[in-house]
Amino acid sequence: MRTIKSEHIATLQHNPANIRNICILAHVDHGKTTIADSLIASNGIISQRLAGKLRYMDSRPDEQMRGITMKSSAISLHYKNDNSDHLINLIDSPGHVDFSSEVSTAVRLCDGAIIVVDVVEGVCPQTHVVLRQAWLENIKPVLVLNKIDRLITELKQSPMEAHLHLQQILEQVNAVTGTLFASDVMEKSANVSIPQM
């Protein structure tokens, strides 16, 4: 496990070209906080063994007790790409609909979003909401299909069944994105005035 010195993070903060603000968005219980823990562990802040159990970003006692994220929280992480160092400001946002204002704020602050989908649960109502928010704020989403092991351990799917199931999840996400794109195109074409002859 590598450790990043805080002085190095402070140095990276002076180069805005290499800073990215990324939020993690998903329906409740799709694994946002566990993914955040894994990313934090990759920087040596917590142990890999504790990733997913510690819920590092859920710092409030009520969040730890209830096991859900209620307030967005952020952390700066180091990412090295070839010869270039980047500072990733990672925002873990709530997935429960009761805390949607936290999600809206997080999306407005970000350059990109990690959209997490539990492959057994599929695209849920809050998944639609976060995809729409990302679309409206024009941020680049990256889809993460999470909990793939559940297809085998819980649903007892064969490799072909799992492949087809994952394909359906991708089609669901693409359908939501396609709907957003179509409504955007229709709105823009409605705003174009027809030239008079």
PDB file of N, CA, C and O in Angstrom, residues 107-142:
ATOM      1  N   VAL A 107     -23.136  17.455  -7.908  1.00  0.00           N
ATOM      2  CA  VAL A 107     -23.045  17.411  -9.370  1.00  0.00           C
ATOM      3  C   VAL A 107     -22.603  18.763  -9.925  1.00  0.00           C
ATOM      4  O   VAL A 107     -21.793  18.833 -10.846  1.00  0.00           O
ATOM      5  N   ARG A 108     -23.105  19.841  -9.359  1.00  0.00           N
ATOM      6  CA  ARG A 108     -22.749  21.178  -9.847  1.00  0.00           C
ATOM      7  C   ARG A 108     -21.277  21.511  -9.647  1.00  0.00           C
ATOM      8  O   ARG A 108     -20.721  22.341 -10.349  1.00  0.00           O
ATOM      9  N   LEU A 109     -20.651  20.858  -8.682  1.00  0.00           N
ATOM     10  CA  LEU A 109     -19.245  21.136  -8.375  1.00  0.00           C
ATOM     11  C   LEU A 109     -18.263  20.320  -9.210  1.00  0.00           C
ATOM     12  O   LEU A 109     -17.071  20.553  -9.164  1.00  0.00           O
ATOM     13  N   CYS A 110     -18.763  19.344  -9.965  1.00  0.00           N
ATOM     14  CA  CYS A 110     -17.876  18.333 -10.550  1.00  0.00           C
ATOM     15  C   CYS A 110     -17.646  18.466 -12.047  1.00  0.00           C
ATOM     16  O   CYS A 110     -18.450  19.021 -12.767  1.00  0.00           O
ATOM     17  N   ASP A 111     -16.515  17.880 -12.468  1.00  0.00           N
ATOM     18  CA  ASP A 111     -16.159  17.776 -13.886  1.00  0.00           C
ATOM     19  C   ASP A 111     -16.665  16.461 -14.460  1.00  0.00           C
ATOM     20  O   ASP A 111     -16.845  16.338 -15.664  1.00  0.00           O
ATOM     21  N   GLY A 112     -16.818  15.473 -13.610  1.00  0.00           N
ATOM     22  CA  GLY A 112     -17.226  14.147 -14.058  1.00  0.00           C
ATOM     23  C   GLY A 112     -17.925  13.404 -12.936  1.00  0.00           C
ATOM     24  O   GLY A 112     -17.906  13.842 -11.786  1.00  0.00           O
ATOM     25  N   ALA A 113     -18.549  12.291 -13.304  1.00  0.00           N
ATOM     26  CA  ALA A 113     -19.285  11.509 -12.310  1.00  0.00           C
ATOM     27  C   ALA A 113     -19.052  10.023 -12.546  1.00  0.00           C
ATOM     28  O   ALA A 113     -18.974   9.564 -13.680  1.00  0.00           O
ATOM     29  N   ILE A 114     -18.949   9.298 -11.452  1.00  0.00           N
ATOM     30  CA  ILE A 114     -18.942   7.839 -11.493  1.00  0.00           C
ATOM     31  C   ILE A 114     -20.368   7.423 -11.179  1.00  0.00           C
ATOM     32  O   ILE A 114     -20.871   7.680 -10.083  1.00  0.00           O
ATOM     33  N   ILE A 115     -21.044   6.826 -12.159  1.00  0.00           N
ATOM     34  CA  ILE A 115     -22.421   6.360 -11.974  1.00  0.00           C
ATOM     35  C   ILE A 115     -22.343   4.869 -11.634  1.00  0.00           C
ATOM     36  O   ILE A 115     -21.877   4.070 -12.445  1.00  0.00           O
ATOM     37  N   VAL A 116     -22.776   4.515 -10.440  1.00  0.00           N
ATOM     38  CA  VAL A 116     -22.679   3.138  -9.968  1.00  0.00           C
ATOM     39  C   VAL A 116     -24.048   2.466 -10.085  1.00  0.00           C
ATOM     40  O   VAL A 116     -25.052   3.023  -9.643  1.00  0.00           O
ATOM     41  N   VAL A 117     -24.061   1.271 -10.688  1.00  0.00           N
ATOM     42  CA  VAL A 117     -25.294   0.495 -10.808  1.00  0.00           C
ATOM     43  C   VAL A 117     -25.042  -0.905 -10.256  1.00  0.00           C
ATOM     44  O   VAL A 117     -24.122  -1.595 -10.697  1.00  0.00           O
ATOM     45  N   ASP A 118     -25.851  -1.292  -9.279  1.00  0.00           N
ATOM     46  CA  ASP A 118     -25.831  -2.663  -8.758  1.00  0.00           C
ATOM     47  C   ASP A 118     -26.449  -3.540  -9.841  1.00  0.00           C
ATOM     48  O   ASP A 118     -27.598  -3.329 -10.239  1.00  0.00           O
ATOM     49  N   VAL A 119     -25.692  -4.529 -10.326  1.00  0.00           N
ATOM     50  CA  VAL A 119     -26.158  -5.306 -11.484  1.00  0.00           C
ATOM     51  C   VAL A 119     -27.363  -6.186 -11.164  1.00  0.00           C
ATOM     52  O   VAL A 119     -28.099  -6.561 -12.078  1.00  0.00           O
ATOM     53  N   VAL A 120     -27.593  -6.514  -9.907  1.00  0.00           N
ATOM     54  CA  VAL A 120     -28.779  -7.302  -9.564  1.00  0.00           C
ATOM     55  C   VAL A 120     -30.004  -6.402  -9.488  1.00  0.00           C
ATOM     56  O   VAL A 120     -31.073  -6.733  -9.989  1.00  0.00           O
ATOM     57  N   GLU A 121     -29.845  -5.235  -8.877  1.00  0.00           N
ATOM     58  CA  GLU A 121     -30.961  -4.288  -8.743  1.00  0.00           C
ATOM     59  C   GLU A 121     -31.275  -3.600 -10.069  1.00  0.00           C
ATOM     60  O   GLU A 121     -32.410  -3.235 -10.330  1.00  0.00           O
ATOM     61  N   GLY A 122     -30.239  -3.365 -10.868  1.00  0.00           N
ATOM     62  CA  GLY A 122     -30.429  -2.713 -12.162  1.00  0.00           C
ATOM     63  C   GLY A 122     -30.612  -1.213 -12.036  1.00  0.00           C
ATOM     64  O   GLY A 122     -30.293  -0.608 -11.020  1.00  0.00           O
ATOM     65  N   VAL A 123     -31.132  -0.628 -13.095  1.00  0.00           N
ATOM     66  CA  VAL A 123     -31.366   0.814 -13.136  1.00  0.00           C
ATOM     67  C   VAL A 123     -32.628   1.107 -12.330  1.00  0.00           C
ATOM     68  O   VAL A 123     -33.713   0.674 -12.682  1.00  0.00           O
ATOM     69  N   CYS A 124     -32.442   1.842 -11.229  1.00  0.00           N
ATOM     70  CA  CYS A 124     -33.539   2.155 -10.303  1.00  0.00           C
ATOM     71  C   CYS A 124     -33.952   3.623 -10.473  1.00  0.00           C
ATOM     72  O   CYS A 124     -33.293   4.380 -11.191  1.00  0.00           O
ATOM     73  N   PRO A 125     -35.030   4.036  -9.814  1.00  0.00           N
ATOM     74  CA  PRO A 125     -35.499   5.424  -9.982  1.00  0.00           C
ATOM     75  C   PRO A 125     -34.428   6.482  -9.713  1.00  0.00           C
ATOM     76  O   PRO A 125     -34.305   7.444 -10.470  1.00  0.00           O
ATOM     77  N   GLN A 126     -33.650   6.312  -8.654  1.00  0.00           N
ATOM     78  CA  GLN A 126     -32.625   7.311  -8.350  1.00  0.00           C
ATOM     79  C   GLN A 126     -31.492   7.284  -9.378  1.00  0.00           C
ATOM     80  O   GLN A 126     -30.831   8.288  -9.605  1.00  0.00           O
ATOM     81  N   THR A 127     -31.299   6.146 -10.054  1.00  0.00           N
ATOM     82  CA  THR A 127     -30.315   6.075 -11.141  1.00  0.00           C
ATOM     83  C   THR A 127     -30.750   7.006 -12.264  1.00  0.00           C
ATOM     84  O   THR A 127     -29.928   7.738 -12.828  1.00  0.00           O
ATOM     85  N   HIS A 128     -32.047   6.989 -12.587  1.00  0.00           N
ATOM     86  CA  HIS A 128     -32.587   7.909 -13.605  1.00  0.00           C
ATOM     87  C   HIS A 128     -32.316   9.354 -13.201  1.00  0.00           C
ATOM     88  O   HIS A 128     -31.888  10.170 -14.022  1.00  0.00           O
ATOM     89  N   VAL A 129     -32.564   9.653 -11.923  1.00  0.00           N
ATOM     90  CA  VAL A 129     -32.408  11.021 -11.424  1.00  0.00           C
ATOM     91  C   VAL A 129     -30.959  11.482 -11.548  1.00  0.00           C
ATOM     92  O   VAL A 129     -30.686  12.578 -12.049  1.00  0.00           O
ATOM     93  N   VAL A 130     -30.008  10.648 -11.112  1.00  0.00           N
ATOM     94  CA  VAL A 130     -28.606  11.084 -11.141  1.00  0.00           C
ATOM     95  C   VAL A 130     -28.077  11.163 -12.574  1.00  0.00           C
ATOM     96  O   VAL A 130     -27.266  12.039 -12.874  1.00  0.00           O
ATOM     97  N   LEU A 131     -28.536  10.274 -13.449  1.00  0.00           N
ATOM     98  CA  LEU A 131     -28.136  10.385 -14.857  1.00  0.00           C
ATOM     99  C   LEU A 131     -28.657  11.686 -15.456  1.00  0.00           C
ATOM    100  O   LEU A 131     -27.953  12.369 -16.203  1.00  0.00           O
ATOM    101  N   ARG A 132     -29.884  12.049 -15.107  1.00  0.00           N
ATOM    102  CA  ARG A 132     -30.465  13.297 -15.602  1.00  0.00           C
ATOM    103  C   ARG A 132     -29.709  14.511 -15.061  1.00  0.00           C
ATOM    104  O   ARG A 132     -29.422  15.458 -15.791  1.00  0.00           O
ATOM    105  N   GLN A 133     -29.375  14.476 -13.763  1.00  0.00           N
ATOM    106  CA  GLN A 133     -28.627  15.597 -13.179  1.00  0.00           C
ATOM    107  C   GLN A 133     -27.265  15.751 -13.846  1.00  0.00           C
ATOM    108  O   GLN A 133     -26.830  16.860 -14.142  1.00  0.00           O
ATOM    109  N   ALA A 134     -26.589  14.624 -14.083  1.00  0.00           N
ATOM    110  CA  ALA A 134     -25.289  14.675 -14.756  1.00  0.00           C
ATOM    111  C   ALA A 134     -25.448  15.249 -16.161  1.00  0.00           C
ATOM    112  O   ALA A 134     -24.639  16.061 -16.615  1.00  0.00           O
ATOM    113  N   TRP A 135     -26.507  14.835 -16.848  1.00  0.00           N
ATOM    114  CA  TRP A 135     -26.765  15.321 -18.212  1.00  0.00           C
ATOM    115  C   TRP A 135     -27.013  16.831 -18.215  1.00  0.00           C
ATOM    116  O   TRP A 135     -26.445  17.563 -19.021  1.00  0.00           O
ATOM    117  N   LEU A 136     -27.873  17.279 -17.302  1.00  0.00           N
ATOM    118  CA  LEU A 136     -28.220  18.699 -17.249  1.00  0.00           C
ATOM    119  C   LEU A 136     -27.026  19.581 -16.905  1.00  0.00           C
ATOM    120  O   LEU A 136     -26.932  20.720 -17.371  1.00  0.00           O
ATOM    121  N   GLU A 137     -26.113  19.062 -16.090  1.00  0.00           N
ATOM    122  CA  GLU A 137     -24.926  19.843 -15.711  1.00  0.00           C
ATOM    123  C   GLU A 137     -23.773  19.630 -16.695  1.00  0.00           C
ATOM    124  O   GLU A 137     -22.689  20.162 -16.501  1.00  0.00           O
ATOM    125  N   ASN A 138     -24.034  18.803 -17.722  1.00  0.00           N
ATOM    126  CA  ASN A 138     -23.052  18.548 -18.782  1.00  0.00           C
ATOM    127  C   ASN A 138     -21.732  18.004 -18.244  1.00  0.00           C
ATOM    128  O   ASN A 138     -20.655  18.425 -18.653  1.00  0.00           O
ATOM    129  N   ILE A 139     -21.839  17.073 -17.292  1.00  0.00           N
ATOM    130  CA  ILE A 139     -20.626  16.443 -16.783  1.00  0.00           C
ATOM    131  C   ILE A 139     -20.492  15.046 -17.384  1.00  0.00           C
ATOM    132  O   ILE A 139     -21.481  14.402 -17.728  1.00  0.00           O
ATOM    133  N   LYS A 140     -19.275  14.617 -17.525  1.00  0.00           N
ATOM    134  CA  LYS A 140     -18.987  13.344 -18.172  1.00  0.00           C
ATOM    135  C   LYS A 140     -19.187  12.197 -17.192  1.00  0.00           C
ATOM    136  O   LYS A 140     -18.510  12.131 -16.170  1.00  0.00           O
ATOM    137  N   PRO A 141     -20.082  11.259 -17.526  1.00  0.00           N
ATOM    138  CA  PRO A 141     -20.288  10.115 -16.633  1.00  0.00           C
ATOM    139  C   PRO A 141     -19.411   8.922 -17.032  1.00  0.00           C
ATOM    140  O   PRO A 141     -19.089   8.721 -18.196  1.00  0.00           O
ATOM    141  N   VAL A 142     -19.032   8.147 -16.031  1.00  0.00           N
ATOM    142  CA  VAL A 142     -18.369   6.867 -16.229  1.00  0.00           C
ATOM    143  C   VAL A 142     -19.242   5.839 -15.512  1.00  0.00           C
ATOM    144  O   VAL A 142     -19.524   5.985 -14.327  1.00  0.00           O
TER     145      VAL A 142
END
